[in-house]
Amino acid sequence: MVNIAVLGYGTVGSGVVEVINTNGARINQRVGDEIHVKYVLDLRDFPEDPVQEKIVHDFDIILNDPEIQIVVEVMGGIEPAYTFVKKSLQAGKSVATSNKALVAKHGAELLSIAKDQQINFLFEASVGGGIPIIRPLNSSLTADEIEEISGILNGTTNYMMTKMFYEGADYDAVLKEAQDNGFAERNPEADVEGYDACRKIAILASLISGRQVDFEDIYTEGITKITTEDMAYAKEMGMTIKLLASCKRTDDRLCAIVAPYLVGQEHPLYSVNGVFNAIFVHGNVLGDAMFYGSGAGKLPTASAVVADVVDAAKHLHRNIMTMWKSDKLEFQPVSDTKKKFFVRISGDADALKAHLESKFGPVEIVHAAGVEGEFGFITGVISEGEYEENAKEFPGILHRIRMEG
């Protein structure tokens, strides 16, 4: 019997217990042993739930029990999760977590402790919810140099952008609808400002580089400035707008960014709609691959956590190597990266085109139905720094959106 303890009985924690209860026979068959939830740590009691007999309020009970071999951390946040996870690993207990904030900040340190103890720190559910991506990067794609990993990593913002694109609704209306439907928190800042996606791409960038990526170093721009006019132009160009979290290799250097992008119909992420997430990977020998599915939610996330429990149970006394060292990765400055930009500007296209081309080179003019007093233009491929410098000449610029591909 493999005894586990679950830290936190919220949405994901209750999902973990439910998955083990529902699919226990198949899970045990795959482990070759019985997975048994011995403790569930929570501040609350659950008198109407059968889990109550397993509820404990003191983490030390779990820490000091030699029968507990695997700890599942699904509390969220940095503290006390970090303290509990670190102590668990130091005590020789493997850990599976869905906590992206914890992994992004302390992943390298916790992996190092696990390696020293010949146990495992696993975090499949921290990036794509139910979508497998960590394990493929660590096993299936180890023969590749990953040149790009880009994704729609936040279901809330993707739901909102989908509604804005297909229904013509404005930002405030779709945010309220997302909150009413339970897709967005009352305080949606982490989602709509891009912070959630930023932590996830930081984890992926750390894995493909093997070095520590601090999420604070990643340029991050949310969706709060996206308007119905932006969507009208996107439709005119046969494109859509997605919040992408991306890490790309250029000239042997990586650069990461989180921002809204115009995505064309030929791109595999174009058709990822609603609360679904997808992660696009390009390897130098594999070529293109994409992982698609439910990026959040109780059972999809719990499924990924339990998959890590199974992996940990199959490797109780053997560390699964993960290349993620604590030395910090220095990104290529975003200002040096090159791409096309779509820009909205007030005024008359005929009057301004010559001036625009004197700064941005040849531009393609775009008009959108129902949008008056302004026009759009598409630049050639230029650096972010060039765009920012040249844009200073045009006080009439209303908005700019990067273009993918």
Coordinates of C-alpha atoms in Angstrom, one line a residue:
M1 CA 0.0 0.0 0.0
V2 CA 1.2 3.5 -0.9
N3 CA -0.1 6.0 1.6
I4 CA -0.6 9.6 0.4
A5 CA -1.7 12.9 2.1
V6 CA -3.6 15.6 0.3
L7 CA -2.9 19.2 1.4
G8 CA -6.0 21.2 0.8
Y9 CA -9.6 20.1 0.2
G10 CA -10.7 22.8 -2.1
T11 CA -11.7 22.4 -5.7
V12 CA -8.6 20.5 -6.9
G13 CA -8.1 18.6 -3.6
S14 CA -11.6 17.3 -3.5
G15 CA -11.1 16.4 -7.2
V16 CA -8.0 14.4 -6.4
V17 CA -9.9 12.3 -3.8
E18 CA -12.8 11.9 -6.3
V19 CA -10.5 10.7 -9.1
I20 CA -8.8 8.1 -6.8
N21 CA -12.2 6.9 -5.5
T22 CA -13.7 6.7 -9.0
N23 CA -10.8 5.1 -10.9
G24 CA -9.0 3.4 -8.0
A25 CA -8.9 0.0 -9.5
R26 CA -7.3 1.1 -12.7
I27 CA -4.9 3.4 -10.9
N28 CA -3.8 0.6 -8.6
Q29 CA -3.3 -1.7 -11.6
R30 CA -1.0 0.9 -13.2
V31 CA 0.9 1.4 -10.0
G32 CA 1.1 -2.2 -9.2
D33 CA 0.1 -1.4 -5.6
E34 CA -2.8 0.3 -3.8
I35 CA -3.0 4.1 -3.5
H36 CA -4.6 5.0 -0.2
V37 CA -5.5 8.5 0.9
K38 CA -4.6 8.4 4.6
Y39 CA -4.9 12.1 5.5
V40 CA -6.4 15.3 4.1
L41 CA -5.1 18.5 5.6
D42 CA -7.5 21.5 5.8
L43 CA -8.4 24.2 8.2
R44 CA -12.1 23.3 7.9
D45 CA -14.2 20.3 8.8
F46 CA -16.5 18.5 6.4
P47 CA -19.1 16.7 8.6
E48 CA -21.3 15.8 5.7
D49 CA -18.5 14.3 3.6
P50 CA -16.9 10.8 4.1
V51 CA -13.5 12.5 3.9
Q52 CA -14.1 13.9 7.4
E53 CA -12.6 10.7 8.9
K54 CA -9.3 11.6 7.1
I55 CA -9.3 15.3 7.9
V56 CA -6.4 16.6 10.0
H57 CA -5.6 20.3 10.9
D58 CA -1.9 19.9 11.9
F59 CA 0.6 19.4 9.1
D60 CA 3.1 17.8 11.5
I61 CA 0.9 14.8 11.8
I62 CA 1.6 14.1 8.1
L63 CA 5.2 15.1 8.2
N64 CA 6.0 12.8 11.2
D65 CA 4.1 9.8 9.8
P66 CA 6.6 7.4 8.2
E67 CA 3.8 5.7 6.3
I68 CA 3.2 8.7 4.2
Q69 CA 5.3 8.3 1.1
I70 CA 3.7 10.9 -1.2
V71 CA 2.3 14.3 -0.4
V72 CA -0.2 16.1 -2.8
E73 CA 0.0 19.9 -2.5
V74 CA -3.1 21.6 -3.9
M75 CA -3.4 24.5 -1.5
G76 CA -2.2 27.2 -3.9
G77 CA -0.2 30.3 -3.1
I78 CA 3.4 30.4 -1.9
E79 CA 3.0 30.1 1.9
P80 CA 2.4 27.8 3.7
A81 CA 2.6 25.6 0.6
Y82 CA 6.4 26.2 0.1
T83 CA 7.2 25.4 3.7
F84 CA 5.1 22.2 3.7
V85 CA 6.5 21.0 0.4
K86 CA 10.1 21.7 1.3
K87 CA 9.7 19.9 4.7
S88 CA 8.0 16.9 3.0
L89 CA 10.8 16.5 0.5
Q90 CA 13.5 16.9 3.2
A91 CA 11.6 14.1 5.1
G92 CA 11.9 11.8 2.1
K93 CA 8.3 12.1 0.8
S94 CA 7.7 12.7 -2.9
V95 CA 5.4 15.6 -3.8
A96 CA 2.9 16.2 -6.6
T97 CA 1.5 19.7 -6.9
S98 CA -0.7 21.8 -9.2
N99 CA 0.6 25.1 -7.7
K100 CA 2.0 27.2 -10.5
A101 CA 3.1 30.1 -8.3
L102 CA 5.1 27.7 -6.1
V103 CA 6.7 25.9 -9.1
A104 CA 7.6 29.1 -10.9
K105 CA 9.3 30.7 -7.8
H106 CA 10.9 27.7 -6.2
G107 CA 10.9 24.9 -8.8
A108 CA 14.7 24.6 -9.2
E109 CA 15.3 24.4 -5.4
L110 CA 12.6 21.8 -4.8
L111 CA 13.8 19.7 -7.7
S112 CA 17.3 19.8 -6.3
I113 CA 16.1 18.6 -2.8
A114 CA 14.1 15.8 -4.5
K115 CA 17.2 14.7 -6.4
D116 CA 19.3 14.7 -3.3
Q117 CA 16.7 12.6 -1.5
Q118 CA 16.2 10.2 -4.5
I119 CA 12.5 11.0 -4.6
N120 CA 10.4 13.2 -6.9
F121 CA 8.9 16.6 -7.1
L122 CA 6.2 16.5 -9.9
F123 CA 4.1 19.3 -11.2
E124 CA 2.3 18.3 -14.4
A125 CA -0.9 20.1 -13.4
S126 CA 0.8 23.4 -12.8
V127 CA 0.9 24.6 -16.4
G128 CA -1.9 23.1 -18.6
G129 CA -4.4 21.7 -16.0
G130 CA -5.4 18.5 -17.6
I131 CA -3.2 18.9 -20.7
P132 CA 0.0 16.8 -20.5
I133 CA 3.0 19.0 -21.3
I134 CA 5.6 18.7 -18.5
R135 CA 6.0 14.9 -18.9
P136 CA 6.3 15.1 -22.7
L137 CA 9.0 17.8 -22.4
N138 CA 10.9 15.6 -19.9
S139 CA 10.6 12.3 -21.8
S140 CA 9.1 12.2 -25.2
L141 CA 10.8 15.4 -26.6
T142 CA 14.2 15.0 -25.0
A143 CA 15.9 14.3 -28.4
D144 CA 14.8 17.8 -29.6
E145 CA 16.1 21.3 -29.2
I146 CA 12.9 23.1 -28.5
E147 CA 12.9 26.2 -30.6
E148 CA 9.5 27.5 -29.7
I149 CA 6.8 26.8 -27.1
S150 CA 3.7 29.0 -27.3
G151 CA 0.3 28.6 -25.8
I152 CA -3.1 29.7 -24.8
L153 CA -2.5 29.0 -21.2
N154 CA -5.5 30.8 -19.5
G155 CA -9.0 29.6 -20.0
T156 CA -10.6 32.7 -18.6
T157 CA -9.1 35.1 -21.1
N158 CA -9.6 32.7 -24.0
Y159 CA -13.3 32.5 -23.1
M160 CA -13.5 36.2 -23.0
M161 CA -11.6 36.8 -26.3
T162 CA -13.8 34.1 -28.0
K163 CA -17.0 35.9 -26.9
M164 CA -15.6 39.3 -28.0
F165 CA -14.7 37.9 -31.4
Y166 CA -17.8 35.9 -32.3
E167 CA -20.5 37.9 -30.5
G168 CA -19.1 41.4 -30.8
A169 CA -19.4 42.0 -27.0
D170 CA -17.2 44.5 -25.3
Y171 CA -14.6 43.7 -22.6
D172 CA -16.7 44.7 -19.6
A173 CA -19.7 42.7 -20.7
V174 CA -17.7 39.5 -21.3
L175 CA -15.8 39.9 -18.0
K176 CA -19.1 40.1 -16.1
E177 CA -20.4 37.0 -18.0
A178 CA -17.2 35.1 -17.3
Q179 CA -17.6 35.9 -13.6
D180 CA -21.3 35.0 -13.5
N181 CA -20.4 31.6 -15.1
G182 CA -17.6 30.9 -12.7
F183 CA -14.8 31.2 -15.3
A184 CA -13.4 34.4 -13.7
E185 CA -12.7 35.3 -10.1
R186 CA -14.3 38.4 -8.5
N187 CA -10.9 39.9 -8.7
P188 CA -9.8 38.8 -12.2
E189 CA -6.4 40.6 -12.2
A190 CA -4.2 37.5 -12.4
D191 CA -6.1 36.3 -15.5
V192 CA -6.8 39.4 -17.4
E193 CA -3.5 41.1 -16.8
G194 CA -1.6 38.0 -18.0
Y195 CA 0.1 37.1 -14.7
D196 CA -1.3 33.5 -14.6
A197 CA -0.1 32.8 -18.1
C198 CA 3.2 34.5 -17.3
R199 CA 4.0 32.0 -14.4
K200 CA 3.1 29.1 -16.7
I201 CA 5.4 30.1 -19.5
A202 CA 8.1 30.8 -16.9
I203 CA 7.9 27.1 -15.9
L204 CA 8.0 25.9 -19.5
A205 CA 10.9 28.2 -20.3
S206 CA 12.8 26.9 -17.3
L207 CA 12.2 23.3 -18.5
I208 CA 13.3 23.8 -22.1
S209 CA 16.4 25.8 -21.1
G210 CA 17.3 23.9 -18.0
R211 CA 17.8 27.1 -16.1
Q212 CA 15.8 29.3 -13.7
V213 CA 13.4 31.7 -15.3
D214 CA 12.0 34.4 -13.0
F215 CA 8.5 35.3 -14.1
E216 CA 9.1 38.9 -13.2
D217 CA 11.6 39.1 -16.1
I218 CA 9.0 38.2 -18.7
Y219 CA 7.3 41.1 -20.5
T220 CA 3.6 40.7 -19.7
E221 CA 0.6 42.5 -21.3
G222 CA -3.0 41.4 -20.6
I223 CA -6.2 41.8 -22.5
T224 CA -7.8 44.8 -20.7
K225 CA -7.1 47.1 -23.7
I226 CA -8.6 44.9 -26.3
T227 CA -11.7 46.5 -27.8
T228 CA -14.6 45.6 -30.1
E229 CA -12.8 47.8 -32.8
D230 CA -9.7 45.5 -32.5
M231 CA -11.9 42.5 -33.1
A232 CA -13.5 44.2 -36.1
Y233 CA -10.1 44.7 -37.7
A234 CA -9.2 41.1 -36.9
K235 CA -12.3 39.8 -38.7
E236 CA -11.5 42.1 -41.7
M237 CA -8.0 40.5 -41.9
G238 CA -9.3 37.0 -41.5
M239 CA -7.6 36.7 -38.2
T240 CA -8.5 36.5 -34.5
I241 CA -6.9 37.8 -31.3
K242 CA -5.5 35.4 -28.6
L243 CA -3.6 36.0 -25.4
L244 CA -0.4 34.0 -26.1
A245 CA 2.4 33.1 -23.7
S246 CA 5.4 32.4 -25.8
C247 CA 9.1 31.4 -25.5
K248 CA 11.1 31.4 -28.7
R249 CA 14.7 30.8 -29.6
T250 CA 16.5 33.3 -31.9
D251 CA 20.2 33.2 -32.5
D252 CA 20.8 30.8 -29.6
R253 CA 19.0 33.0 -27.2
L254 CA 15.5 32.6 -25.7
C255 CA 12.9 35.4 -25.3
A256 CA 9.6 35.1 -23.5
I257 CA 6.5 37.3 -23.7
V258 CA 2.9 37.3 -22.7
A259 CA 0.6 39.5 -24.8
P260 CA -2.4 39.6 -27.2
Y261 CA -1.5 38.5 -30.7
L262 CA -3.3 38.5 -34.0
V263 CA -3.3 34.9 -35.2
G264 CA -4.1 33.8 -38.7
Q265 CA -6.3 30.9 -39.7
E266 CA -3.3 28.8 -40.8
H267 CA -2.0 28.8 -37.2
P268 CA -3.0 25.8 -35.1
L269 CA -3.9 28.0 -32.1
Y270 CA -6.5 30.0 -34.2
S271 CA -9.3 27.5 -33.6
V272 CA -8.7 27.1 -29.8
N273 CA -11.9 28.7 -28.4
G274 CA -13.8 29.0 -25.1
V275 CA -12.2 27.8 -21.9
F276 CA -9.9 25.4 -23.8
N277 CA -6.2 25.7 -23.7
A278 CA -3.5 24.6 -26.1
I279 CA 0.3 24.5 -26.2
F280 CA 2.2 24.6 -29.5
V281 CA 5.7 23.1 -29.5
H282 CA 8.3 23.4 -32.3
G283 CA 11.4 21.1 -32.1
N284 CA 14.3 21.3 -34.4
V285 CA 13.9 17.6 -35.5
L286 CA 10.3 16.9 -34.5
G287 CA 8.8 19.9 -36.2
D288 CA 5.4 21.0 -34.9
A289 CA 3.3 19.4 -32.3
M290 CA 0.3 20.6 -30.3
F291 CA -1.3 19.6 -27.0
Y292 CA -4.9 20.6 -26.5
G293 CA -7.6 20.1 -23.9
S294 CA -9.1 21.4 -20.6
G295 CA -6.5 23.7 -19.1
A296 CA -8.4 24.1 -15.8
G297 CA -11.3 22.7 -13.9
K298 CA -11.7 20.4 -11.0
L299 CA -11.4 17.0 -12.6
P300 CA -9.1 17.7 -15.5
T301 CA -6.5 19.3 -13.1
A302 CA -7.0 16.5 -10.5
S303 CA -6.5 13.9 -13.3
A304 CA -3.0 15.4 -14.0
V305 CA -2.2 15.5 -10.3
V306 CA -3.1 11.9 -9.8
A307 CA -1.1 11.0 -12.9
D308 CA 1.9 12.5 -11.0
V309 CA 1.0 10.4 -7.9
V310 CA 1.1 7.3 -10.1
D311 CA 4.5 8.3 -11.4
A312 CA 5.8 9.0 -8.0
A313 CA 4.4 5.7 -6.7
K314 CA 6.2 3.8 -9.5
H315 CA 9.5 5.6 -8.7
L316 CA 9.4 5.7 -4.9
H317 CA 13.1 5.4 -4.4
R318 CA 14.4 6.7 -7.8
N319 CA 14.6 10.3 -8.9
I320 CA 13.1 11.1 -12.3
M321 CA 15.7 13.4 -13.8
T322 CA 14.5 16.9 -14.5
M323 CA 17.0 19.4 -16.0
W324 CA 16.3 22.7 -14.2
K325 CA 19.2 24.3 -12.5
S326 CA 19.1 27.3 -10.2
D327 CA 21.4 29.5 -12.3
K328 CA 19.4 32.2 -13.9
L329 CA 18.6 32.4 -17.6
E330 CA 19.1 35.8 -19.2
F331 CA 16.6 36.4 -21.9
Q332 CA 17.1 38.2 -25.2
P333 CA 15.6 41.7 -24.6
V334 CA 12.1 42.0 -26.0
S335 CA 13.1 45.2 -27.7
D336 CA 15.5 43.2 -29.9
T337 CA 12.8 40.7 -31.1
K338 CA 11.3 41.2 -34.5
K339 CA 7.7 40.8 -35.8
K340 CA 5.0 42.5 -37.7
F341 CA 2.7 44.9 -35.8
F342 CA -0.9 45.9 -36.5
V343 CA -1.6 49.5 -35.5
R344 CA -4.8 51.5 -35.2
I345 CA -4.4 55.2 -35.8
S346 CA -6.9 58.1 -36.0
G347 CA -7.0 60.2 -39.1
D348 CA -7.1 59.7 -42.9
A349 CA -5.1 56.9 -44.5
D350 CA -4.3 58.8 -47.7
A351 CA -2.9 61.8 -45.8
L352 CA -0.8 59.8 -43.4
K353 CA 0.5 56.9 -45.5
A354 CA 3.6 58.6 -46.8
H355 CA 4.6 59.7 -43.3
L356 CA 4.0 56.2 -41.9
E357 CA 6.1 54.6 -44.6
S358 CA 8.9 57.1 -43.9
K359 CA 9.2 55.6 -40.4
F360 CA 7.9 52.0 -40.7
G361 CA 8.7 51.1 -44.3
P362 CA 6.0 49.8 -46.6
V363 CA 2.7 49.4 -44.7
E364 CA -0.5 47.7 -45.6
I365 CA -3.6 49.8 -44.9
V366 CA -6.7 48.1 -43.3
H367 CA -10.2 49.5 -43.0
A368 CA -12.8 47.8 -40.8
A369 CA -16.6 48.0 -41.4
G370 CA -18.3 50.3 -38.9
V371 CA -15.1 51.8 -37.6
E372 CA -15.0 55.5 -38.4
G373 CA -12.4 58.2 -38.0
E374 CA -9.5 55.9 -38.0
F375 CA -7.7 53.2 -40.0
G376 CA -5.3 50.4 -39.4
F377 CA -1.9 49.5 -40.9
I378 CA 0.4 46.5 -40.8
T379 CA 4.1 47.1 -40.6
G380 CA 6.8 45.0 -42.1
V381 CA 9.0 42.9 -39.8
I382 CA 10.7 45.3 -37.4
S383 CA 12.0 45.1 -33.9
E384 CA 10.0 46.0 -30.8
G385 CA 12.5 48.8 -30.1
E386 CA 12.2 50.2 -33.7
Y387 CA 8.4 50.2 -33.3
E388 CA 8.4 52.0 -30.0
E389 CA 10.9 54.6 -31.2
N390 CA 9.0 55.3 -34.5
A391 CA 5.6 55.3 -32.9
K392 CA 6.6 58.5 -30.9
E393 CA 6.1 60.4 -34.1
F394 CA 2.4 59.6 -34.3
P395 CA 0.3 60.9 -31.4
G396 CA -2.8 59.6 -33.1
I397 CA -1.9 55.9 -32.6
L398 CA -4.8 54.3 -30.7
H399 CA -3.5 50.8 -30.2
R400 CA -1.1 48.2 -31.5
I401 CA -1.2 44.5 -31.5
R402 CA 1.6 42.1 -32.3
M403 CA 1.1 39.6 -35.2
E404 CA 2.0 36.0 -34.8
G405 CA 3.8 34.2 -37.7

